[in-house]
Coordinates of C-alpha atoms and ligand atoms in Angstrom, one line a residue:
M1 CA 86.8 75.9 82.0
Y2 CA 87.0 76.6 85.7
V3 CA 90.5 77.5 86.9
N4 CA 91.0 77.6 90.7
V5 CA 92.5 80.7 92.3
S6 CA 95.8 79.2 93.3
D7 CA 96.4 78.0 89.7
K8 CA 95.6 81.5 88.5
C9 CA 98.1 83.0 90.9
S10 CA 100.7 80.4 90.0
A11 CA 100.2 81.2 86.3
I12 CA 100.7 84.9 87.0
R13 CA 103.8 84.2 89.0
A14 CA 105.2 81.9 86.3
R15 CA 105.0 84.8 83.8
K16 CA 108.2 86.3 85.3
E17 CA 110.3 83.5 83.9
E18 CA 108.1 82.3 81.0
G19 CA 106.5 85.5 79.8
P20 CA 104.7 87.0 78.0
P21 CA 104.6 90.2 80.1
I22 CA 101.4 90.5 82.2
A23 CA 98.5 92.7 80.9
A24 CA 96.5 94.0 83.9
L25 CA 93.7 96.5 83.9
T26 CA 91.2 98.0 86.4
A27 CA 87.4 97.4 86.3
W28 CA 84.6 98.7 88.5
D29 CA 81.4 97.2 87.1
Y30 CA 80.0 94.2 85.3
P31 CA 80.3 95.3 81.6
T32 CA 83.8 96.6 82.0
A33 CA 85.0 93.5 83.8
R34 CA 83.3 91.3 81.2
L35 CA 84.7 93.2 78.2
L36 CA 88.2 93.1 79.7
D37 CA 87.9 89.4 80.6
E38 CA 86.6 88.4 77.2
A39 CA 89.5 90.4 75.6
G40 CA 92.0 88.2 77.5
T41 CA 93.2 90.5 80.3
D42 CA 95.4 88.5 82.7
L43 CA 94.5 90.3 85.9
I44 CA 91.6 92.6 86.6
L45 CA 91.9 94.9 89.6
V46 CA 88.9 96.5 91.3
G47 CA 91.2 99.3 92.3
D48 CA 90.4 102.1 94.8
S49 CA 91.1 104.5 91.9
L50 CA 87.4 103.9 91.3
G51 CA 87.0 106.6 94.0
M52 CA 88.2 109.1 91.4
V53 CA 87.2 107.8 88.0
V54 CA 83.8 106.4 89.0
L55 CA 82.7 108.1 92.3
G56 CA 84.1 111.6 91.6
F57 CA 86.2 112.0 94.8
P58 CA 89.4 114.0 94.5
D59 CA 91.6 111.0 95.5
T60 CA 91.4 107.4 96.8
T61 CA 91.3 108.3 100.5
H62 CA 87.5 108.6 100.4
V63 CA 86.9 105.0 99.4
T64 CA 85.3 102.7 102.0
M65 CA 84.8 99.0 102.4
E66 CA 81.1 99.6 101.4
H67 CA 82.2 101.1 98.1
M68 CA 84.6 98.3 97.4
I69 CA 82.0 95.5 98.3
H70 CA 79.5 97.1 95.9
H71 CA 81.9 97.3 93.0
V72 CA 83.8 94.1 93.6
S73 CA 80.5 92.1 93.5
A74 CA 79.5 93.8 90.2
A75 CA 82.9 93.2 88.6
A76 CA 83.0 89.6 89.8
R77 CA 79.8 88.8 87.9
G78 CA 81.6 89.7 84.7
C79 CA 84.9 88.0 85.3
R80 CA 85.6 84.4 84.4
K81 CA 89.2 83.7 83.3
A82 CA 91.2 86.7 84.6
L83 CA 92.4 86.8 88.2
L84 CA 90.1 89.2 90.0
V85 CA 92.0 91.3 92.7
A86 CA 90.3 93.9 95.0
D87 CA 92.0 96.8 96.7
L88 CA 91.8 96.9 100.5
P89 CA 90.8 100.6 100.9
I90 CA 92.5 103.1 103.2
N91 CA 92.1 102.3 107.0
S92 CA 90.9 98.8 106.3
Y93 CA 94.2 97.1 107.2
D94 CA 95.5 99.1 110.1
N95 CA 96.1 95.9 112.1
E96 CA 96.2 92.2 111.4
T97 CA 92.7 91.5 112.6
E98 CA 91.1 94.1 110.4
A99 CA 93.3 93.2 107.5
V100 CA 92.2 89.6 107.7
Q101 CA 88.6 90.4 108.3
N102 CA 88.3 92.9 105.5
A103 CA 90.2 90.6 103.1
H104 CA 87.6 87.9 103.8
T105 CA 84.8 90.4 103.2
L106 CA 86.2 91.3 99.8
V107 CA 86.6 87.6 98.9
K108 CA 83.0 87.0 100.0
A109 CA 82.0 89.8 97.6
G110 CA 83.7 87.9 94.7
A111 CA 87.4 88.9 94.8
E112 CA 90.0 86.1 94.3
A113 CA 92.9 88.1 95.8
V114 CA 93.5 91.4 97.5
K115 CA 96.0 94.2 97.1
L116 CA 97.3 96.5 99.8
E117 CA 99.8 99.4 99.7
G118 CA 103.1 99.4 101.5
G119 CA 106.3 97.4 101.9
T120 CA 108.2 96.2 104.9
E121 CA 105.7 97.7 107.3
Q122 CA 102.9 95.7 105.7
A123 CA 104.7 92.3 105.8
E124 CA 102.9 91.0 108.8
N125 CA 99.5 92.0 107.5
V126 CA 100.3 90.3 104.2
A127 CA 101.5 87.1 105.9
A128 CA 98.3 87.0 108.1
I129 CA 96.0 87.4 105.1
I130 CA 97.9 84.7 103.2
R131 CA 97.7 82.3 106.2
E132 CA 93.9 82.5 105.7
G133 CA 94.3 81.2 102.1
I134 CA 93.8 84.6 100.4
P135 CA 96.5 85.6 97.9
V136 CA 97.9 89.1 98.2
L137 CA 99.2 91.5 95.5
G138 CA 101.7 94.0 96.9
H139 CA 101.9 97.7 95.9
L140 CA 105.1 99.7 96.2
G141 CA 106.4 103.1 95.0
M142 CA 103.9 106.0 94.9
L143 CA 101.1 105.0 97.2
P144 CA 97.9 106.9 96.4
Q145 CA 96.4 106.2 99.8
Q146 CA 99.3 108.4 101.3
V147 CA 98.6 111.4 99.0
R148 CA 97.4 113.6 101.9
E149 CA 100.5 112.9 104.1
E150 CA 102.8 113.4 101.1
G151 CA 101.1 116.5 99.8
G152 CA 100.8 115.2 96.2
Y153 CA 101.9 112.4 93.9
R154 CA 105.6 112.0 93.6
T155 CA 107.8 109.7 91.6
K156 CA 109.7 107.3 94.0
G157 CA 113.2 106.0 93.9
K158 CA 114.9 109.3 93.1
S159 CA 117.3 109.1 96.1
S160 CA 119.4 106.0 97.0
A161 CA 117.6 105.9 100.4
E162 CA 114.3 105.6 98.5
A163 CA 115.7 103.1 96.1
S164 CA 116.9 100.8 98.8
C165 CA 113.6 101.2 100.7
L166 CA 111.8 99.9 97.6
L167 CA 114.2 97.0 97.2
Q168 CA 113.8 96.0 100.8
G169 CA 110.0 96.4 100.5
A170 CA 109.9 94.1 97.5
V171 CA 111.9 91.5 99.3
A172 CA 109.8 91.8 102.4
L173 CA 106.6 91.3 100.3
E174 CA 108.0 88.4 98.5
T175 CA 109.1 86.7 101.7
A176 CA 105.7 87.4 103.2
G177 CA 104.2 85.4 100.3
C178 CA 102.8 88.0 97.8
F179 CA 102.4 86.4 94.3
A180 CA 103.3 89.7 92.5
V181 CA 103.8 93.4 93.3
V182 CA 102.6 96.5 91.6
L183 CA 105.3 99.2 91.2
E184 CA 103.7 102.7 90.7
S185 CA 105.6 105.7 89.5
V186 CA 109.1 104.4 90.3
V187 CA 112.2 105.8 88.5
P188 CA 112.7 103.4 85.5
T189 CA 116.2 102.3 86.4
V190 CA 115.1 101.5 90.0
A191 CA 112.0 99.7 88.8
K192 CA 114.3 97.5 86.7
E193 CA 116.6 96.9 89.7
V194 CA 113.6 95.8 91.8
R195 CA 112.5 93.5 89.0
C196 CA 116.0 91.9 88.9
H197 CA 116.2 91.4 92.7
T198 CA 112.8 89.8 93.3
G199 CA 111.5 86.4 92.4
I200 CA 107.9 87.5 92.0
P201 CA 106.6 89.5 89.0
T202 CA 106.6 93.3 89.2
I203 CA 103.6 94.9 87.5
G204 CA 104.4 98.5 86.6
I205 CA 102.4 101.7 86.1
G206 CA 104.3 104.9 85.4
C207 CA 107.7 103.0 85.5
G208 CA 108.6 103.3 81.7
T209 CA 108.3 100.5 79.2
G210 CA 109.9 97.1 79.7
N211 CA 111.2 97.7 83.2
C212 CA 108.7 95.4 84.9
D213 CA 107.3 91.9 84.3
G214 CA 104.0 93.4 83.1
E215 CA 101.9 96.5 83.2
I216 CA 98.8 97.7 84.9
A217 CA 96.7 100.7 83.7
V218 CA 93.6 102.4 85.0
T219 CA 91.1 101.4 82.3
S220 CA 89.6 104.9 82.0
D221 CA 93.1 106.2 81.0
V222 CA 93.4 103.5 78.3
I223 CA 89.9 104.0 76.8
G224 CA 89.6 107.7 77.3
S225 CA 86.5 107.7 79.5
Y226 CA 87.7 110.2 82.1
P227 CA 89.0 113.2 80.2
W228 CA 89.4 115.6 83.1
F229 CA 92.6 114.1 84.3
V230 CA 94.9 111.8 82.5
P231 CA 98.3 111.0 84.1
P232 CA 101.3 112.0 82.0
F233 CA 102.5 108.4 81.6
A234 CA 99.2 107.1 80.3
T235 CA 98.7 106.1 76.7
Q236 CA 95.1 106.7 75.7
R237 CA 94.0 104.2 73.0
A238 CA 90.4 105.2 72.4
D239 CA 88.2 108.3 73.0
V240 CA 85.2 106.9 74.8
A241 CA 84.4 110.3 76.3
G242 CA 84.4 111.9 72.8
E243 CA 82.1 109.1 71.5
I244 CA 79.7 109.6 74.4
R245 CA 79.7 113.4 73.8
K246 CA 79.1 112.9 70.1
S247 CA 76.3 110.3 70.5
V248 CA 74.6 112.2 73.3
S249 CA 74.7 115.5 71.3
D250 CA 73.2 113.6 68.4
Y251 CA 70.5 112.2 70.6
I252 CA 69.7 115.6 72.1
L253 CA 69.4 117.1 68.6
H254 CA 67.1 114.2 67.6
C255 CA 64.9 114.8 70.6
H256 CA 64.7 118.5 70.1
A257 CA 63.9 118.1 66.4
T258 CA 61.3 115.4 66.7
E259 CA 58.0 116.3 65.2
R260 CA 55.4 115.2 67.7
T261 CA 52.1 113.5 66.8
T262 CA 49.1 115.8 67.2
I263 CA 47.1 115.4 70.4
P264 CA 43.5 114.8 69.3
A265 CA 41.1 117.6 70.3
P266 CA 39.0 116.6 73.2
A267 CA 35.6 115.2 72.1
A268 CA 32.8 117.8 72.6
S269 CA 30.5 116.7 75.5
Ligands
KIV301 O1 93.6 101.7 92.4 C1 94.2 101.4 91.3 O2 93.7 101.6 90.2 C2 95.6 101.0 91.4 C3 96.4 100.9 90.2 C4 96.8 102.3 89.8 C5 97.5 100.0 90.3 O3 96.0 100.7 92.5

């Protein structure tokens, strides 16, 4: 059944009151998106974390609009029921005009909504995108696109100044029209406070269990397909990397042990 985008966003929004908690995951290609969609994932994010777990960059600051367009269009071909959200990459929403233009480009590639990082300072960009009819998912707390300025990944909300900044940011994003907000690596008690003070769902990653209205995870952390770095808060539920290693070693052994058919001697002339 075809469900329109605004109904999908309203359904996500209603989960704050009605439950069950939102289950969100990231995808970067057709088979991943299709498998997640068929399994019943509520929201699929083509996150700029694909810069690390798919493209091999050290962080998300290397991701461009071209990368996003390529992966959003692949994921969109596999997504039917879930709401498909695409990250606006770094430097793609430095002002309202660029934010709106790039949001339209991601929608044209197949996204149904966009996500951007930041709170109060992003409220005008968010409102401008929403005026164009494109739903926006906010992102507060640890902001991976700021990793270079911050010199690393830090949990947010440790000081009362940071906690009130998060609360203000959530209210600003809700007022600007976001249908939900991701909270990343926020002190659990503060994440809970943000959840209680906003009318839109909070979707947590690295905020402890039960402190948000749902959870989002990077799929490679859940399925164990990127073994070289797993964030401390992630729960790995499968060992895809181990399975690939085993099956590929088995294949290599098979190739090396194969007895080849004899090449017939050339006919004497
Ligand atoms: O890019 C991403 O995968 C994200 C999630 C961590 C929320 O933004």
